[in-house]
Short mmCIF file of C-alpha atoms in Angstrom, two decimals:
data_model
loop_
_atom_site.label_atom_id
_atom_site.label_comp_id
_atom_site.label_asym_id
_atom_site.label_seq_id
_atom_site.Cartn_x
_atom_site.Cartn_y
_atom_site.Cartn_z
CA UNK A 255 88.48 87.81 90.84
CA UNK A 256 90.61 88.53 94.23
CA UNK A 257 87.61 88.84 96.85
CA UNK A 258 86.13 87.98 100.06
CA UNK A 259 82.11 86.86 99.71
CA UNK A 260 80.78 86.66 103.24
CA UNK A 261 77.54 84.67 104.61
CA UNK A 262 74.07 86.72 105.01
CA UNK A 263 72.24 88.25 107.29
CA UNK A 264 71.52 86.95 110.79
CA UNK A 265 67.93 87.60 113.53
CA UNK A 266 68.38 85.59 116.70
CA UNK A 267 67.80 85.43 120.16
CA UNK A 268 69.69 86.42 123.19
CA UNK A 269 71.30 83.42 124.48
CA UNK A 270 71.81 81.83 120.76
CA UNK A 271 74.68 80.64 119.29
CA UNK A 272 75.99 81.64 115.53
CA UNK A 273 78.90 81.29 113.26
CA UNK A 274 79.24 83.35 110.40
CA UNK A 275 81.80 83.11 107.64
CA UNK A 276 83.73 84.61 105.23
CA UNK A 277 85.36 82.75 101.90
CA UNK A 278 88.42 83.69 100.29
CA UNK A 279 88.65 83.10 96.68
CA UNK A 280 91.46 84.49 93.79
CA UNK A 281 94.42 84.21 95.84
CA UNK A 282 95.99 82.58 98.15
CA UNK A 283 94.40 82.13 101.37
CA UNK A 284 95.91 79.93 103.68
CA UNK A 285 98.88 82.55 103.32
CA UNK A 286 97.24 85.94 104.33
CA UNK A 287 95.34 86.37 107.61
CA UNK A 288 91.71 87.49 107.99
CA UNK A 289 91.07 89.97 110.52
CA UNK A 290 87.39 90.77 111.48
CA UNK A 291 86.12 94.20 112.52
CA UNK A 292 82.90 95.39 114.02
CA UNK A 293 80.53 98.28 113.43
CA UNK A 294 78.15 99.12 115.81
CA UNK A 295 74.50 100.64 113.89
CA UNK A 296 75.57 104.34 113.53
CA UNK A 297 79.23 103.55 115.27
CA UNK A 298 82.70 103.28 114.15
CA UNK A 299 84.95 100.13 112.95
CA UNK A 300 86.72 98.28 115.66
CA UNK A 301 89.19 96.05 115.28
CA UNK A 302 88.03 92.78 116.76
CA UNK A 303 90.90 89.92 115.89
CA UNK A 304 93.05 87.98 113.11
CA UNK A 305 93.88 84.64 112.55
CA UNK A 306 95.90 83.32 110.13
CA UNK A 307 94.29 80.47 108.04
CA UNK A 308 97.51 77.91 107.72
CA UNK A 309 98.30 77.34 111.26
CA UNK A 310 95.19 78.96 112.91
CA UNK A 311 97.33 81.02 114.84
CA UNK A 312 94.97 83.56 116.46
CA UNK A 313 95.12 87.06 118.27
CA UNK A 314 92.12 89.06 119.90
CA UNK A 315 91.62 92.27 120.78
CA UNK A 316 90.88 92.62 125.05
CA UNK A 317 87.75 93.66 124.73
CA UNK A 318 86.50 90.86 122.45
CA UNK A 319 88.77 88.27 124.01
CA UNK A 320 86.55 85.19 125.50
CA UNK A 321 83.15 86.50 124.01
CA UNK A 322 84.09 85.51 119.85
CA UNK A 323 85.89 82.39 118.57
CA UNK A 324 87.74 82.73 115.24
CA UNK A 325 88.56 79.45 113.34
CA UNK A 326 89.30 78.71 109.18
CA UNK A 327 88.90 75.56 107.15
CA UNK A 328 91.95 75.86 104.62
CA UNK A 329 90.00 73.15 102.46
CA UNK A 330 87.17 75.68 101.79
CA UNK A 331 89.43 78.92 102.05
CA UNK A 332 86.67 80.11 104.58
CA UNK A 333 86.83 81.60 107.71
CA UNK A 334 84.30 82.10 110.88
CA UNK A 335 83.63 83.99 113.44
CA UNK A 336 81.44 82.60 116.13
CA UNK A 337 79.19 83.29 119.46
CA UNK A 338 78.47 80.48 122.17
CA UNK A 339 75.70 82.76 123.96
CA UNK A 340 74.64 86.05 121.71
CA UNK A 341 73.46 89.24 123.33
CA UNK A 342 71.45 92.26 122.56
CA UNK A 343 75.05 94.21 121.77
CA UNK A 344 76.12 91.81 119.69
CA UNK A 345 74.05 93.38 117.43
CA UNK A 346 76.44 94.96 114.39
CA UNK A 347 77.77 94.58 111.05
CA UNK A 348 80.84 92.65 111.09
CA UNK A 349 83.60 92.70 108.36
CA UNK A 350 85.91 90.40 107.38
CA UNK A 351 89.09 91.96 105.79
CA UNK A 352 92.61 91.12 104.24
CA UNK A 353 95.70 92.18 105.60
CA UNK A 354 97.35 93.11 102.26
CA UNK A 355 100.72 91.37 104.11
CA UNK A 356 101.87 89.83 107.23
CA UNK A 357 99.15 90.68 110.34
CA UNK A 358 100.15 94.32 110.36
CA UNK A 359 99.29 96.04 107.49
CA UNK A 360 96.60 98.03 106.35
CA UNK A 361 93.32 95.91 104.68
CA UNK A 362 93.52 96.23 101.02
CA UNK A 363 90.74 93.58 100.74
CA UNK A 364 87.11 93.54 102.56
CA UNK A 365 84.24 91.21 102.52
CA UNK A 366 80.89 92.87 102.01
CA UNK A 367 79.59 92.51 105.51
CA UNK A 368 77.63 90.19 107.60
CA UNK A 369 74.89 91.82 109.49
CA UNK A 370 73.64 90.41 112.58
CA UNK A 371 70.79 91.24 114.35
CA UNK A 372 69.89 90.13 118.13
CA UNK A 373 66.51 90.37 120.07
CA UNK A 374 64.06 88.73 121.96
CA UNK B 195 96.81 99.61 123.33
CA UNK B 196 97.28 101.77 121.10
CA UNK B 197 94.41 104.94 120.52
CA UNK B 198 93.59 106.69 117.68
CA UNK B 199 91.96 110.29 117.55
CA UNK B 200 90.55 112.07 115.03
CA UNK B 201 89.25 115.48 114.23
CA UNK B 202 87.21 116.93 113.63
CA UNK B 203 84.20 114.36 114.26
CA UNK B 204 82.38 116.32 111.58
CA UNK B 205 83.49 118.28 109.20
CA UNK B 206 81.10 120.94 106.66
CA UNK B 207 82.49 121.69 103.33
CA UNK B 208 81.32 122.34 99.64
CA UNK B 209 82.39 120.62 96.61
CA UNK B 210 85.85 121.98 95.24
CA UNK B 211 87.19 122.97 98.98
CA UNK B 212 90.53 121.61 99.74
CA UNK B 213 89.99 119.92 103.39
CA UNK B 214 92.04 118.13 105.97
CA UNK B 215 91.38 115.65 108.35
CA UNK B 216 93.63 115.02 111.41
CA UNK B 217 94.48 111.52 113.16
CA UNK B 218 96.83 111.70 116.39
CA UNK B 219 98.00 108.54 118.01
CA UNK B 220 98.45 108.11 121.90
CA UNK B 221 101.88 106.64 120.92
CA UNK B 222 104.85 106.68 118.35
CA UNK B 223 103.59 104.04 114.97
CA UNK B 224 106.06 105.16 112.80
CA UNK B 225 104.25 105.50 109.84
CA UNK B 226 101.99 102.43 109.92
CA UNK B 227 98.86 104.50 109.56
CA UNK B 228 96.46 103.97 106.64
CA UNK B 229 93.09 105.66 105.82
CA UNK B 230 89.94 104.60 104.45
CA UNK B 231 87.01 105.84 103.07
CA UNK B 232 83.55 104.09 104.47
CA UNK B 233 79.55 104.78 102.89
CA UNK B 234 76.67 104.26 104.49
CA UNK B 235 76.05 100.40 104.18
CA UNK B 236 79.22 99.11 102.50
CA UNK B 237 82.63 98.01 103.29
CA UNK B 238 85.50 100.39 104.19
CA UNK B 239 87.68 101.22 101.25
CA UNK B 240 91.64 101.38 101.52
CA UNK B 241 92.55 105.30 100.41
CA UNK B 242 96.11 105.60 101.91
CA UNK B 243 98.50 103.10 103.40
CA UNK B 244 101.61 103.48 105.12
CA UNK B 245 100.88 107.25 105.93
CA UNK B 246 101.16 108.46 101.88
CA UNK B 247 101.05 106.25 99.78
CA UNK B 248 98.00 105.96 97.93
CA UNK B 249 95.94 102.79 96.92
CA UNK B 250 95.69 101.70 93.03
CA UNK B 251 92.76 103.22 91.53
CA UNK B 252 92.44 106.06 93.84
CA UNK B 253 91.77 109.34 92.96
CA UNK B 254 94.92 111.61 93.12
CA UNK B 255 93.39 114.13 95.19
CA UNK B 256 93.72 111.77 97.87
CA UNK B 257 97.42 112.42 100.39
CA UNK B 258 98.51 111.24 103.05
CA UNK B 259 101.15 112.43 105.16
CA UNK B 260 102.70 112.36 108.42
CA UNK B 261 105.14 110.02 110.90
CA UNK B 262 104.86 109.60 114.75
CA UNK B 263 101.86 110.47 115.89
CA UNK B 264 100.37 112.91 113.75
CA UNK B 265 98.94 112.03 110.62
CA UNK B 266 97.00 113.89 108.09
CA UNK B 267 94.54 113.22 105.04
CA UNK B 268 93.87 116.02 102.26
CA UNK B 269 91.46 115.97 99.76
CA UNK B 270 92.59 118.51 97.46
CA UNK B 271 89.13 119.54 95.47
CA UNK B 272 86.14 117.48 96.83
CA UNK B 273 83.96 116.00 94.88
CA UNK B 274 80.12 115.00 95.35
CA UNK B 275 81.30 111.73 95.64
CA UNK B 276 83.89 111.88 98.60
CA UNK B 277 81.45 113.01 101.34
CA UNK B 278 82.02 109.60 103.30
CA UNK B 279 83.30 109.04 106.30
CA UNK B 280 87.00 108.58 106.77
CA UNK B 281 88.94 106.46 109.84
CA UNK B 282 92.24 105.67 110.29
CA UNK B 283 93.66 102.74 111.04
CA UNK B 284 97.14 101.68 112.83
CA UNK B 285 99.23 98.74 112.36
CA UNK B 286 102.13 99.15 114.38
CA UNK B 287 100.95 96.54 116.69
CA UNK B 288 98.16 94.31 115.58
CA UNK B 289 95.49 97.06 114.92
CA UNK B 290 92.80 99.87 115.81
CA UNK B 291 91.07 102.40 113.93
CA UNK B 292 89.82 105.80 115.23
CA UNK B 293 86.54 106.73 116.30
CA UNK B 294 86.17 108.31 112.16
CA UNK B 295 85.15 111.59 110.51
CA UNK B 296 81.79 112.53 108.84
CA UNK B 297 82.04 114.70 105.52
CA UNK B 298 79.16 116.30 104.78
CA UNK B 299 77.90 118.93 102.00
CA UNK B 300 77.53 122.57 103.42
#
């Protein structure tokens, strides 16, 4: 089965750091990029970044730019999204998601969400 | 950067209306729009991609339409199971979606 399984839920503190992840399994990963999006509680999607798995070539969005890091580990067809210093706003779901092909096209494929939760 | 709008934010309708939700870009994507379908508490689904062409498995009731920067998505005869909200998404440039539109029963 084509699908994208990613890690559980999160609680921590500000000033914590975290990596969550997101595995790839049914196709071929190190071949299709993984973009992650945000959702703020009761907010919309926003697109956060991509990276593509085989090279680790990365973009960012501006406004996440310098507060996320996005890596992969081909050998596990996984890939992570991770904070050095978490804060209150941090708080969110986040998605991983597969562009269906190249880094522009629409996401035919999403994981089921990673909810993390940040407080003192 | 590209921006997305959409409207209406909310939208009221009964089951069997024919309803259509609007997305208008701040600049020219062609047709590199898609639209998905999002319930409380899971993960977006793909409905539309490249403006009008629909996903496998979705419901033909579903269109998409439009080029530039106005797009559309009609739902022909709603069902109790499409009130959702919707958001495009464009992918002329990396990506964005827009801020999304409720559905709700009436």
């Amino acid at each position: 089965e084509v699908q994208l399984v990613q890690s559980g839920p999160e609680v921590k503190k500000p000033g914590e750091s975290l990596k969550i992840s997101c595995k790839g399994s049914g196709y071929s990963f190190t071949h299709y990029w993984v973009a992650w999006v945000r959702q703020m509680p009761g907010k919309g999607l926003e697109w956060m970044g991509i990276i593509y798995p085989d090279d680790s070539d990365t973009r960012y969005s501006p406004s996440f730019q310098g507060h996320v890091t996005m890596s992969a580990d081909m050998s596990i067809t996984t890939a992570y999204l991770q904070w050095s210093s978490l804060k209150a706003s941090d708080t969110a779901m986040y998605f991983c998601a597969r562009p269906s092909s190249g880094h522009s096209a629409s996401y035919d494929l999403w994981g089921q969400g990673t909810l993390v939760t940040v407080s003192s | 950067d590209i921006q997305l709008t959409q409207s209406p934010s909310t939208l009221s309708a009964s089951v069997g209306d024919r309803v259509t939700l609007t997305c208008r870009a701040s600049q020219s994507i062609s047709n590199w729009l898609a639209w998905y379908q999002q319930k409380p508490g899971k993960a977006p689904k793909l409905l539309i991609y490249k403006a009008s062409n629909l996903e496998n498995g979705v419901p033909s009731r579903f269109s998409g339409s439009g080029s530039g920067t106005e797009f559309t998505l009609t739902i022909s005869s709603l069902q109790p199971d499409d009130f959702a909200t919707y958001y495009c998404q464009e992918y002329d440039s990396y990506s964005s979606f827009g801020q999304g539109t409720k559905l709700e029963i009436k």
